[in-house]
Short mmCIF file of C-alpha atoms and ligand atoms in Angstrom, two decimals:
data_model
loop_
_atom_site.label_atom_id
_atom_site.label_comp_id
_atom_site.label_asym_id
_atom_site.label_seq_id
_atom_site.Cartn_x
_atom_site.Cartn_y
_atom_site.Cartn_z
CA UNK A 269 -15.51 7.89 -9.18
CA UNK A 270 -16.12 11.17 -10.77
CA UNK A 271 -12.84 13.22 -11.20
CA UNK A 272 -12.93 16.80 -12.88
CA UNK A 273 -10.47 16.89 -15.64
CA UNK A 274 -11.14 20.28 -17.49
CA UNK A 275 -8.60 22.86 -16.77
CA UNK A 276 -11.52 25.54 -16.79
CA UNK A 277 -12.39 24.25 -13.14
CA UNK A 278 -9.10 24.15 -11.63
CA UNK A 279 -9.23 26.25 -8.51
CA UNK A 280 -6.61 28.87 -7.57
CA UNK A 281 -6.57 27.65 -4.11
CA UNK A 282 -6.57 24.26 -2.42
CA UNK A 283 -6.47 22.20 0.70
CA UNK A 284 -3.31 20.81 1.87
CA UNK A 285 -1.20 19.63 5.02
CA UNK A 286 1.76 21.86 5.71
CA UNK A 287 4.59 22.13 8.27
CA UNK A 288 6.47 25.76 8.85
CA UNK A 289 8.46 24.22 11.42
CA UNK A 290 10.11 20.93 12.08
CA UNK A 291 8.90 18.21 14.80
CA UNK A 292 6.54 15.32 15.19
CA UNK A 293 3.67 15.13 12.64
CA UNK A 294 0.76 15.63 15.21
CA UNK A 295 2.52 18.60 16.70
CA UNK A 296 3.77 20.68 13.41
CA UNK A 297 1.46 19.31 10.71
CA UNK A 298 -1.59 21.90 9.85
CA UNK A 299 -4.24 21.70 7.46
CA UNK A 300 -4.33 24.87 5.39
CA UNK A 301 -7.65 25.42 3.23
CA UNK A 302 -5.95 28.42 1.42
CA UNK A 303 -2.89 27.12 -0.46
CA UNK A 304 -2.01 28.15 -3.86
CA UNK A 305 -2.55 25.25 -6.46
CA UNK A 306 1.13 24.94 -7.98
CA UNK A 307 2.23 26.79 -10.98
CA UNK A 308 3.51 24.59 -13.73
CA UNK A 309 7.15 24.54 -15.12
CA UNK A 310 7.12 23.80 -18.81
CA UNK A 311 8.09 20.18 -18.34
CA UNK A 312 5.40 19.32 -15.64
CA UNK A 313 1.87 18.05 -15.55
CA UNK A 314 -0.79 19.10 -12.91
CA UNK A 315 -2.27 16.22 -11.15
CA UNK A 316 -5.47 16.09 -9.22
CA UNK A 317 -4.56 13.97 -6.32
CA UNK A 318 -6.83 10.86 -5.75
CA UNK A 319 -4.71 8.97 -3.45
CA UNK A 320 -1.31 9.72 -1.91
CA UNK A 321 1.21 6.89 -0.51
CA UNK A 322 3.41 7.84 2.62
CA UNK A 323 6.61 6.85 3.23
CA UNK A 324 9.27 7.05 6.20
CA UNK A 325 10.97 9.87 4.46
CA UNK A 326 7.84 12.12 5.02
CA UNK A 327 8.17 12.12 8.65
CA UNK A 328 11.77 11.68 8.93
CA UNK A 329 12.07 15.04 6.95
CA UNK A 330 9.36 16.75 9.11
CA UNK A 331 11.43 15.94 11.92
CA UNK A 332 14.51 17.82 10.49
CA UNK A 333 16.74 14.78 9.91
CA UNK A 334 17.86 16.24 6.49
CA UNK A 335 17.86 19.91 6.94
CA UNK A 336 21.13 20.41 5.18
CA UNK A 337 19.62 19.05 1.84
CA UNK A 338 16.13 19.59 2.05
CA UNK A 339 14.04 22.50 0.70
CA UNK A 340 13.16 25.79 2.81
CA UNK A 341 10.08 25.60 4.91
CA UNK A 342 7.00 25.64 4.70
CA UNK A 343 6.64 22.19 3.22
CA UNK A 344 3.70 20.25 2.03
CA UNK A 345 4.88 16.56 2.53
CA UNK A 346 4.27 13.61 0.11
CA UNK A 347 6.27 11.81 -2.63
CA UNK A 348 3.82 9.24 -4.14
CA UNK A 349 0.82 10.09 -5.98
CA UNK A 350 -2.03 8.35 -8.03
CA UNK A 351 -4.12 10.86 -9.58
CA UNK A 352 -5.33 12.38 -13.05
CA UNK A 353 -3.63 14.87 -14.89
CA UNK A 354 -5.87 18.14 -15.30
CA UNK A 355 -3.24 20.42 -16.92
CA UNK A 356 0.11 20.22 -18.88
CA UNK A 357 2.95 22.50 -19.14
CA UNK A 358 4.01 23.89 -22.47
CA UNK A 359 6.87 21.20 -23.14
CA UNK A 360 4.83 18.28 -21.88
CA UNK A 361 4.94 15.55 -24.82
CA UNK A 362 3.69 12.20 -23.27
CA UNK A 363 0.78 13.11 -21.08
CA UNK A 364 -2.66 14.77 -21.81
CA UNK A 365 -5.58 15.95 -19.78
CA UNK A 366 -7.36 13.02 -18.31
CA UNK A 367 -4.43 10.49 -18.25
CA UNK A 368 -4.39 8.42 -15.08
CA UNK A 369 -0.75 8.52 -13.90
CA UNK A 370 1.23 7.61 -10.84
CA UNK A 371 4.75 8.24 -9.51
CA UNK A 372 7.15 9.65 -7.15
CA UNK A 373 7.26 13.37 -7.55
CA UNK A 374 10.88 13.76 -6.53
CA UNK A 375 13.50 12.78 -8.85
CA UNK A 376 16.15 12.35 -6.04
CA UNK A 377 15.18 11.38 -2.74
CA UNK A 378 17.01 13.76 -0.61
CA UNK A 379 18.29 16.39 -2.79
CA UNK A 380 15.90 19.27 -2.20
CA UNK A 381 12.70 17.34 -2.56
CA UNK A 382 9.65 19.56 -3.44
CA UNK A 383 8.21 22.15 -1.39
CA UNK A 384 4.81 21.16 -2.63
CA UNK A 385 4.28 17.58 -2.24
CA UNK A 386 1.25 15.14 -2.76
CA UNK A 387 -0.58 15.92 0.71
CA UNK A 388 -2.72 18.09 -1.15
CA UNK A 389 -5.59 18.25 -3.41
CA UNK A 390 -3.02 19.04 -6.37
CA UNK A 391 0.48 18.42 -6.90
CA UNK A 392 2.85 19.48 -9.66
CA UNK A 393 5.52 16.89 -11.36
CA UNK A 394 7.93 16.44 -14.08
CA UNK A 395 6.54 14.32 -16.88
CA UNK A 396 9.73 12.26 -16.81
CA UNK A 397 8.75 11.07 -13.06
CA UNK A 398 5.37 9.90 -14.21
CA UNK A 399 3.85 6.69 -15.79
CA UNK A 400 0.39 5.56 -16.78
CA UNK A 401 -1.22 3.86 -13.85
CA UNK A 402 -1.58 0.23 -14.55
CA UNK A 403 -5.05 -0.65 -15.33
CA UNK A 404 -5.94 -3.39 -13.12
CA UNK A 405 -4.66 -1.33 -9.94
CA UNK A 406 -6.98 1.03 -8.09
CA UNK A 407 -5.64 4.55 -7.29
CA UNK A 408 -4.89 3.84 -3.75
CA UNK A 409 -2.96 0.46 -5.10
CA UNK A 410 -0.88 2.61 -7.31
CA UNK A 411 -0.22 5.28 -4.87
CA UNK A 412 1.49 2.51 -2.63
CA UNK A 413 3.82 1.63 -5.31
CA UNK A 414 6.48 4.47 -6.66
CA UNK A 415 8.97 5.06 -3.88
CA UNK A 416 9.32 1.55 -2.89
CA UNK A 417 9.21 -0.28 -6.13
CA UNK A 418 11.80 2.13 -7.49
CA UNK A 419 13.92 1.52 -3.97
CA UNK A 420 13.70 -2.09 -4.37
CA UNK A 421 14.70 -2.29 -8.11
CA UNK A 422 17.37 0.48 -7.79
CA UNK A 423 19.10 -1.28 -4.98
CA UNK A 424 18.78 -4.98 -6.26
CA UNK A 425 20.33 -3.78 -9.61
CA UNK A 426 23.09 -2.14 -7.77
CA UNK A 427 23.91 -5.63 -6.04
CA UNK A 428 23.95 -7.28 -9.32
CA UNK A 429 21.47 -9.62 -8.12
CA UNK A 430 21.04 -12.29 -11.11
CA UNK A 431 18.69 -15.22 -12.10
CA UNK A 432 19.74 -18.42 -9.76
CA UNK A 433 21.24 -16.42 -7.03
CA UNK A 434 19.98 -16.13 -3.31
CA UNK A 435 18.92 -13.26 -1.36
CA UNK A 436 18.31 -12.18 2.29
CA UNK A 437 15.64 -9.46 2.40
CA UNK A 438 15.92 -7.84 6.04
CA UNK A 439 12.68 -5.89 6.93
CA UNK A 440 10.48 -8.05 4.35
CA UNK A 441 7.14 -6.83 5.71
CA UNK A 442 7.79 -3.14 5.30
CA UNK A 443 6.95 -1.06 2.31
CA UNK A 444 10.41 -1.74 0.67
CA UNK A 445 10.88 -5.14 1.75
CA UNK A 446 7.43 -6.37 0.55
CA UNK A 447 8.39 -5.06 -3.06
CA UNK A 448 12.23 -6.22 -2.85
CA UNK A 449 10.74 -10.09 -2.13
CA UNK A 450 8.58 -10.01 -4.99
CA UNK A 451 10.99 -8.29 -7.40
CA UNK A 452 13.71 -10.67 -6.34
CA UNK A 453 11.74 -13.69 -7.09
CA UNK A 454 9.54 -12.63 -9.83
CA UNK A 455 11.86 -10.16 -11.79
CA UNK A 456 15.22 -10.84 -11.01
CA UNK A 457 14.64 -14.41 -10.85
CA UNK A 458 16.60 -15.23 -7.51
CA UNK A 459 16.57 -19.09 -6.67
CA UNK A 460 16.16 -18.62 -3.07
CA UNK A 461 14.65 -15.60 -1.26
CA UNK A 462 14.55 -15.55 2.47
CA UNK A 463 13.34 -12.53 4.50
CA UNK A 464 13.00 -11.53 8.12
CA UNK A 465 9.84 -10.36 10.27
CA UNK A 466 8.33 -10.71 13.54
CA UNK A 467 6.15 -13.66 14.16
CA UNK A 468 2.66 -12.55 12.86
CA UNK A 469 4.02 -11.33 9.47
CA UNK A 470 5.84 -14.61 8.47
CA UNK A 471 2.92 -15.85 6.37
CA UNK A 472 2.82 -12.38 4.39
CA UNK A 473 6.33 -12.97 3.55
CA UNK A 474 5.68 -16.47 2.36
CA UNK A 475 2.89 -15.16 0.21
CA UNK A 476 4.75 -12.66 -1.66
CA UNK A 477 7.52 -15.29 -2.71
CA UNK A 478 9.73 -15.85 0.43
CA UNK A 479 11.09 -19.47 0.39
CA UNK A 480 12.39 -18.89 3.89
CA UNK A 481 10.59 -16.55 6.33
CA UNK A 482 12.88 -15.91 9.43
CA UNK A 483 11.16 -14.88 12.65
CA UNK A 484 13.60 -12.15 13.92
CA UNK A 485 12.41 -12.51 17.65
CA UNK A 486 13.42 -16.17 17.47
CA UNK A 487 16.39 -16.48 15.38
CA UNK A 488 19.47 -14.61 14.43
CA UNK A 489 19.90 -14.66 10.68
CA UNK A 490 23.76 -14.10 11.01
CA UNK A 491 24.10 -17.34 12.91
CA UNK A 492 22.58 -19.78 10.22
CA UNK A 493 25.00 -21.81 8.27
CA UNK A 494 23.41 -20.74 4.82
CA UNK A 495 24.79 -17.63 3.41
CA UNK A 496 23.66 -15.74 0.79
CA UNK A 497 24.95 -13.91 -2.74
CA UNK A 498 23.15 -10.68 -1.51
CA UNK A 499 21.31 -9.08 1.55
CA UNK A 500 19.01 -6.20 1.01
CA UNK A 501 18.60 -4.62 4.23
CA UNK A 502 15.65 -2.19 4.86
CA UNK A 503 16.36 -2.22 8.53
CA UNK A 504 19.60 -1.08 9.18
CA UNK A 505 21.51 -4.04 10.15
CA UNK A 506 24.42 -3.66 7.89
CA UNK A 507 27.01 -4.84 10.53
CA UNK A 508 24.90 -7.99 11.06
CA UNK A 509 24.17 -8.50 7.28
CA UNK A 510 27.74 -8.73 6.10
CA UNK A 511 27.95 -11.78 8.22
CA UNK A 512 25.28 -13.55 6.23
CA UNK A 513 26.86 -13.16 2.57
CA UNK A 514 29.04 -15.68 0.71
CA UNK A 515 32.41 -14.69 -0.16
CA UNK A 516 32.13 -12.10 -2.67
CA UNK A 517 28.34 -11.42 -1.90
CA UNK A 518 26.87 -7.96 -1.82
CA UNK A 519 24.74 -6.01 0.97
CA UNK A 520 23.02 -2.92 0.13
CA UNK A 521 21.44 -0.96 3.15
CA UNK A 522 18.88 1.85 2.42
CA UNK A 523 18.31 3.26 5.93
CA UNK A 524 19.45 6.73 5.41
CA UNK A 525 21.16 7.57 8.54
CA UNK A 526 23.47 5.56 10.69
CA UNK A 527 26.80 3.78 9.97
CA UNK A 528 27.37 1.33 7.22
CA UNK A 529 29.72 -1.62 7.80
CA UNK A 530 31.55 -2.40 4.61
CA UNK A 531 31.43 -4.05 2.25
CA UNK A 532 27.72 -3.01 2.62
CA UNK A 533 27.04 0.09 0.79
CA UNK A 534 23.99 2.69 1.01
CA UNK A 535 22.32 4.47 -1.78
CA UNK A 536 19.47 7.05 -2.15
CA UNK A 537 16.66 6.48 -4.68
CA UNK A 538 16.58 8.38 -7.99
CA UNK A 539 13.27 8.12 -9.46
CA UNK A 540 11.85 7.90 -12.92
CA UNK A 541 8.71 7.16 -14.84
CA UNK A 542 10.80 4.96 -17.28
CA UNK A 543 11.44 2.58 -14.49
CA UNK A 544 7.96 2.41 -13.51
CA UNK A 545 6.84 1.86 -17.31
CA UNK A 546 9.27 -0.99 -17.29
CA UNK A 547 7.81 -2.66 -14.19
CA UNK A 548 4.22 -1.97 -15.20
CA UNK A 549 3.79 -5.35 -16.76
CA UNK A 550 4.78 -7.13 -13.76
CA UNK A 551 2.10 -5.21 -11.91
CA UNK A 552 -0.40 -5.67 -14.59
CA UNK A 553 0.07 -9.58 -14.73
CA UNK A 554 0.00 -9.58 -10.99
CA UNK A 555 3.33 -11.14 -10.37
CA UNK A 556 4.13 -7.80 -8.24
CA UNK A 557 1.36 -6.60 -6.07
CA UNK A 558 1.22 -3.56 -3.88
CA UNK A 559 0.60 -4.48 -0.02
CA UNK A 560 -1.44 -2.19 1.88
CA UNK A 561 -1.40 -2.19 5.43
CA UNK A 562 -4.55 -4.17 7.23
CA UNK A 563 -5.49 -0.83 8.83
CA UNK A 564 -6.35 0.14 4.96
CA UNK A 565 -6.63 3.68 3.86
CA UNK A 566 -6.71 6.87 5.99
CA UNK A 567 -8.70 9.81 4.89
CA UNK A 568 -7.21 13.13 4.04
CA UNK A 569 -8.16 14.55 7.50
CA UNK A 570 -5.87 11.99 9.45
CA UNK A 571 -2.54 12.44 7.66
CA UNK A 572 -0.97 13.49 10.98
CA UNK A 573 -2.22 10.28 12.64
CA UNK A 574 -1.18 8.36 9.70
CA UNK A 575 2.44 9.59 9.71
CA UNK A 576 2.62 8.76 13.34
CA UNK A 577 1.49 5.06 12.90
CA UNK A 578 4.38 4.95 9.98
CA UNK A 579 6.79 6.36 12.54
CA UNK A 580 6.08 3.34 14.65
CA UNK A 581 8.01 1.17 12.47
CA UNK A 582 5.39 -1.50 12.59
CA UNK A 583 3.45 -0.75 9.41
CA UNK A 584 2.96 -3.91 7.11
CA UNK A 585 3.35 -2.93 3.60
CA UNK A 586 2.06 0.69 2.69
CA UNK A 587 -0.07 3.67 4.11
CA UNK A 588 -2.37 5.26 1.53
CA UNK A 589 -4.26 8.43 1.92
CA UNK A 590 -7.64 8.11 0.23
CA UNK A 591 -9.95 9.92 -0.13
CA UNK A 592 -8.14 13.25 -0.62
P1 NDP B 837 8.44 0.69 6.99
O1 NDP B 837 7.81 1.67 7.72
O2 NDP B 837 7.38 0.26 5.74
O3 NDP B 837 8.84 -0.55 7.49
C1 NDP B 837 8.12 -1.23 8.48
C2 NDP B 837 8.56 -2.41 8.65
O4 NDP B 837 9.80 -2.81 9.01
C3 NDP B 837 7.44 -3.41 9.65
O5 NDP B 837 6.68 -4.07 8.66
C4 NDP B 837 8.44 -4.12 10.77
O6 NDP B 837 8.06 -5.40 10.65
C5 NDP B 837 9.71 -3.94 9.81
N1 NDP B 837 10.83 -4.14 10.77
C6 NDP B 837 11.01 -3.17 11.87
N2 NDP B 837 12.10 -3.62 12.35
C7 NDP B 837 12.72 -4.86 12.00
C8 NDP B 837 13.83 -5.49 12.30
N3 NDP B 837 14.40 -5.71 13.28
N4 NDP B 837 13.80 -6.78 11.56
C9 NDP B 837 12.80 -7.10 10.35
N5 NDP B 837 11.89 -6.36 10.06
C10 NDP B 837 11.94 -4.97 11.00
O7 NDP B 837 9.61 1.27 6.05
P2 NDP B 837 10.15 1.30 4.58
O8 NDP B 837 10.20 -0.32 3.94
O9 NDP B 837 9.17 2.03 3.71
O10 NDP B 837 11.48 1.89 4.66
C11 NDP B 837 12.46 1.22 5.31
C12 NDP B 837 13.78 1.91 5.57
O11 NDP B 837 14.36 2.32 4.35
C13 NDP B 837 13.51 3.36 6.11
O12 NDP B 837 14.39 3.43 7.10
C14 NDP B 837 13.25 4.22 5.22
O13 NDP B 837 13.36 5.83 5.52
C15 NDP B 837 14.60 3.70 4.21
N6 NDP B 837 14.32 4.18 2.71
C16 NDP B 837 15.36 4.71 2.22
C17 NDP B 837 15.40 5.06 0.86
C18 NDP B 837 16.64 5.02 0.01
O14 NDP B 837 16.51 5.70 -1.08
N7 NDP B 837 17.75 4.96 0.56
C19 NDP B 837 14.00 4.87 0.07
C20 NDP B 837 13.07 4.42 0.71
C21 NDP B 837 12.89 4.23 2.05
P3 NDP B 837 7.88 -6.05 12.14
O15 NDP B 837 6.64 -5.19 12.66
O16 NDP B 837 7.43 -7.51 11.72
O17 NDP B 837 9.07 -5.70 12.86
#
């Protein structure tokens, strides 16, 4: 693939998807061919976007679910990026033009995420949020990783999951769940990983490392006699999840809205390039793999349709936009 890396050739305008009011992606998201290429802060790099990963937060923000802590409209959506550094700010130390990087451009998931996201030809991000792209991953695969691996890792850390413990993952086939299964098994050393999905996705759960794949259309996990040290709830079922833990067990839930039943707790992702660097070896040795939805990638022209598909809640793994 031919990718321009000379800062001389960076245009002043770019194409980007923009929304100026809240609503459904197909109603409010407009393609704009005349958006200013972002100006860099001293600690930022400019990335030529090669692939952009989508997350539920992109349509949730668009629907106006987080207005109080969001940035002002108009907004270019998109957190996850994989691309090439084409320009660096004056205080950038780690990266240089031509580096292939990936990351989630928003440090705090819901606290004033950037107005100029990754659904564009170029995006700007602080270098501390980025890492070098694992060499064995394509740009598409890398763009599928940052938000979900960060959410999986931070959540597992907060539960204190340790080697030899058991875990139940609710929503095992989604973007976050596919990462939680793999990290629990291959990074945290869980002795038993159980996970839930509908019937057709059980085999995927097993292939990612689940020892027990539970079909939620047939069985209620909370009725099982077996209890777990940890439940990672990526669905929003904390009331049921707390019934599935051993005494002293922990439940983390990540659905950003709705009630949380104690002792379950919720957190919102804080992203960093250092965390990606720490996990890069597991991506490079193939123990942890990005999972891309069977529909494959969506081209840039179909970002509204891709977000609508994500909104169904039936996506397997990740939706990635490519080519841009
Ligand atoms: P996805 O859209 O990738 O999840 C889709 C998956 O969820 C599908 O494969 C589906 O499988 C599965 N699913 C839906 N309902 C159920 C159910 N009742 N039981 C088991 N599985 C189910 O979402 P993400 O994984 O990216 O995100 C999950 C949630 O976490 C979202 O609400 C998101 O907003 C939130 N989130 C929060 C973060 C935070 O910082 N707190 C960070 C990232 C995400 P099937 O078709 O088999 O039902």
